[in-house]
Amino acid sequence: GYTSNNIASMINVDFNTVKFHKSNLFKKLEVKNSTEAIGYAIANGII
């Protein structure tokens, strides 16, 4: 997977913007990290 720095560079935004949106996503999904978010997405047919 890509790091937050990689994602920020790829979409031309600041690292903190990526960090902010990932944090909000984790709260909404009730997960603690990217690994749990991927597990959630797989379990729910998102990916």
PDB file of C-alpha atoms in Angstrom:
ATOM      1  CA  GLY A   1       0.000   0.000   0.000  1.00  0.00           C
ATOM      2  CA  TYR A   2       0.892   3.633  -0.238  1.00  0.00           C
ATOM      3  CA  THR A   3       2.011   5.765   2.683  1.00  0.00           C
ATOM      4  CA  SER A   4       0.200   8.977   3.521  1.00  0.00           C
ATOM      5  CA  ASN A   5       3.170  10.874   2.079  1.00  0.00           C
ATOM      6  CA  ASN A   6       2.876   8.932  -1.197  1.00  0.00           C
ATOM      7  CA  ILE A   7      -0.850   9.617  -1.411  1.00  0.00           C
ATOM      8  CA  ALA A   8      -0.346  13.322  -0.705  1.00  0.00           C
ATOM      9  CA  SER A   9       2.267  13.583  -3.445  1.00  0.00           C
ATOM     10  CA  MET A  10       0.151  11.672  -5.951  1.00  0.00           C
ATOM     11  CA  ILE A  11      -2.893  13.924  -5.509  1.00  0.00           C
ATOM     12  CA  ASN A  12      -0.983  17.156  -4.846  1.00  0.00           C
ATOM     13  CA  VAL A  13      -2.233  17.852  -1.332  1.00  0.00           C
ATOM     14  CA  ASP A  14      -0.467  18.347   1.979  1.00  0.00           C
ATOM     15  CA  PHE A  15       0.376  15.313   4.128  1.00  0.00           C
ATOM     16  CA  ASN A  16      -1.801  16.729   6.914  1.00  0.00           C
ATOM     17  CA  THR A  17      -4.814  16.765   4.583  1.00  0.00           C
ATOM     18  CA  VAL A  18      -4.412  13.047   3.938  1.00  0.00           C
ATOM     19  CA  LYS A  19      -3.888  12.413   7.644  1.00  0.00           C
ATOM     20  CA  PHE A  20      -7.050  14.398   8.490  1.00  0.00           C
ATOM     21  CA  HIS A  21      -9.250  12.506   6.032  1.00  0.00           C
ATOM     22  CA  LYS A  22      -7.850   9.111   7.020  1.00  0.00           C
ATOM     23  CA  SER A  23      -8.550   9.921  10.659  1.00  0.00           C
ATOM     24  CA  ASN A  24     -12.151  10.857   9.854  1.00  0.00           C
ATOM     25  CA  LEU A  25     -12.590   7.671   7.827  1.00  0.00           C
ATOM     26  CA  PHE A  26     -11.225   5.520  10.652  1.00  0.00           C
ATOM     27  CA  LYS A  27     -13.667   7.134  13.108  1.00  0.00           C
ATOM     28  CA  LYS A  28     -16.642   6.554  10.796  1.00  0.00           C
ATOM     29  CA  LEU A  29     -15.664   2.932  10.182  1.00  0.00           C
ATOM     30  CA  GLU A  30     -14.817   2.440  13.873  1.00  0.00           C
ATOM     31  CA  VAL A  31     -11.359   1.083  13.039  1.00  0.00           C
ATOM     32  CA  LYS A  32      -7.939   1.950  14.448  1.00  0.00           C
ATOM     33  CA  ASN A  33      -5.684   1.778  11.394  1.00  0.00           C
ATOM     34  CA  SER A  34      -5.376   1.137   7.661  1.00  0.00           C
ATOM     35  CA  THR A  35      -5.153  -2.622   8.119  1.00  0.00           C
ATOM     36  CA  GLU A  36      -8.473  -2.692   9.955  1.00  0.00           C
ATOM     37  CA  ALA A  37      -9.997  -0.364   7.347  1.00  0.00           C
ATOM     38  CA  ILE A  38      -8.978  -2.782   4.572  1.00  0.00           C
ATOM     39  CA  GLY A  39     -10.450  -5.677   6.547  1.00  0.00           C
ATOM     40  CA  TYR A  40     -13.682  -3.726   6.950  1.00  0.00           C
ATOM     41  CA  ALA A  41     -13.805  -2.944   3.242  1.00  0.00           C
ATOM     42  CA  ILE A  42     -13.259  -6.588   2.273  1.00  0.00           C
ATOM     43  CA  ALA A  43     -15.785  -7.892   4.811  1.00  0.00           C
ATOM     44  CA  ASN A  44     -18.414  -5.457   3.547  1.00  0.00           C
ATOM     45  CA  GLY A  45     -17.852  -6.027  -0.169  1.00  0.00           C
ATOM     46  CA  ILE A  46     -16.427  -2.554  -0.790  1.00  0.00           C
ATOM     47  CA  ILE A  47     -13.294  -4.021  -2.359  1.00  0.00           C
TER      48      ILE A  47
END
